[in-house]
GROMACS .gro file of C-alpha atoms in nm:
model
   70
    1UNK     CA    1   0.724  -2.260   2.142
    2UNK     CA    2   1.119  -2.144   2.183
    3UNK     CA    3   1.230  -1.853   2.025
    4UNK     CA    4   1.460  -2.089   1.793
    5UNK     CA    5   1.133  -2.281   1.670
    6UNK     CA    6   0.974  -1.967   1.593
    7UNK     CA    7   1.246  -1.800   1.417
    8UNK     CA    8   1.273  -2.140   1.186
    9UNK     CA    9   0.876  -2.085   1.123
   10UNK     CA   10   0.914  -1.768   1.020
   11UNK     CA   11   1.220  -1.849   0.733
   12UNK     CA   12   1.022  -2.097   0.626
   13UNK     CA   13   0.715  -1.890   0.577
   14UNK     CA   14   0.940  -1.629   0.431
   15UNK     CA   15   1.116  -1.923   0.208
   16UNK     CA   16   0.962  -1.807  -0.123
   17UNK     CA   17   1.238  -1.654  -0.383
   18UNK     CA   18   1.094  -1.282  -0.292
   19UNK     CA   19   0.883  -1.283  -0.008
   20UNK     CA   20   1.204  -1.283   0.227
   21UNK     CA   21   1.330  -0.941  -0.005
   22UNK     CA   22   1.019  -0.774   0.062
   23UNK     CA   23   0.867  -0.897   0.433
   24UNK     CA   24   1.117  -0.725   0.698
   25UNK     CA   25   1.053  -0.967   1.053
   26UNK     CA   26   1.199  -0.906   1.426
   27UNK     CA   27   1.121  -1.142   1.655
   28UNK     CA   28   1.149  -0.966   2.017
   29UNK     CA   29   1.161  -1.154   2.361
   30UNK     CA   30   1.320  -1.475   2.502
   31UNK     CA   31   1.023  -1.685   2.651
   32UNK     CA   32   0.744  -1.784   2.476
   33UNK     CA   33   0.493  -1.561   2.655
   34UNK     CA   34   0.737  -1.272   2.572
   35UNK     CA   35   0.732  -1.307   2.194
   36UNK     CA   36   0.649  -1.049   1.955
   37UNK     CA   37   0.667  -1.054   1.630
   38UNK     CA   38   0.664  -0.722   1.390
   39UNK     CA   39   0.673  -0.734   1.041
   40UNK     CA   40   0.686  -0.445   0.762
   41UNK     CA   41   0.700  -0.418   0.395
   42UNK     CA   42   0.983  -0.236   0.298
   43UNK     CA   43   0.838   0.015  -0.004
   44UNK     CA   44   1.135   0.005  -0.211
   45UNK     CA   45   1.187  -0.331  -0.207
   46UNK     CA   46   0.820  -0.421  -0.323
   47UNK     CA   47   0.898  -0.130  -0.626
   48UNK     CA   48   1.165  -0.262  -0.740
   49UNK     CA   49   0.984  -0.617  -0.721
   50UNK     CA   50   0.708  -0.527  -0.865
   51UNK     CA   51   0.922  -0.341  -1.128
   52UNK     CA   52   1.082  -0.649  -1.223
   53UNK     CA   53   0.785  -0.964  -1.214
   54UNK     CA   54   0.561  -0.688  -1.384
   55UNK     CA   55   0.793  -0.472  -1.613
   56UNK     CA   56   0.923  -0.508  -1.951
   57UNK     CA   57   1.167  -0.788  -2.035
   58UNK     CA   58   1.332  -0.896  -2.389
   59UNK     CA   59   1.475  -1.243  -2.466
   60UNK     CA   60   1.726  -1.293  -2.699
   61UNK     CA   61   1.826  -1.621  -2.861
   62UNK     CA   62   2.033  -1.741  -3.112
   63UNK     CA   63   1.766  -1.973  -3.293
   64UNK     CA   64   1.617  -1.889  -3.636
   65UNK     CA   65   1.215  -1.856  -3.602
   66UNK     CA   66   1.220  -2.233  -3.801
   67UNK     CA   67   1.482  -2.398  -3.545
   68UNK     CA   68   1.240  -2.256  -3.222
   69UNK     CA   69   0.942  -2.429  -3.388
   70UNK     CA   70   1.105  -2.762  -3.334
   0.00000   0.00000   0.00000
């Protein structure tokens, strides 16, 4: 495949909302023989993710607890 169709494969793959913050790619060589891909997961990125999906959040509204039960 060309380097162009690869790279597209690769965003899509890395298309979900946080996989793309955590999953650092390069895609080395021209022909298609030649490519290499590396990947890495960058640690502070996956802290901080997992920091926020997995941590402590509070949600405020404005509703009394009778108007939410509508």
């Amino acid at each position: 495949k060309a380097k162009e169709k690869v790279e597209a494969e690769i965003a899509q793959i890395l298309g979900p909302r946080w996989v793309s913050r955590v999953v650092a790619t390069t895609l080395a060589g021209e022909q298609p023989a030649d490519l290499r891909l590396s990947f890495a997961v960058t640690k502070s990125a996956r802290a901080k993710l997992e920091e926020e999906l997995f941590g402590k959040r509070i949600l405020f509204s404005d509703k009394s607890p009778e108007q939410a039960d509508c």
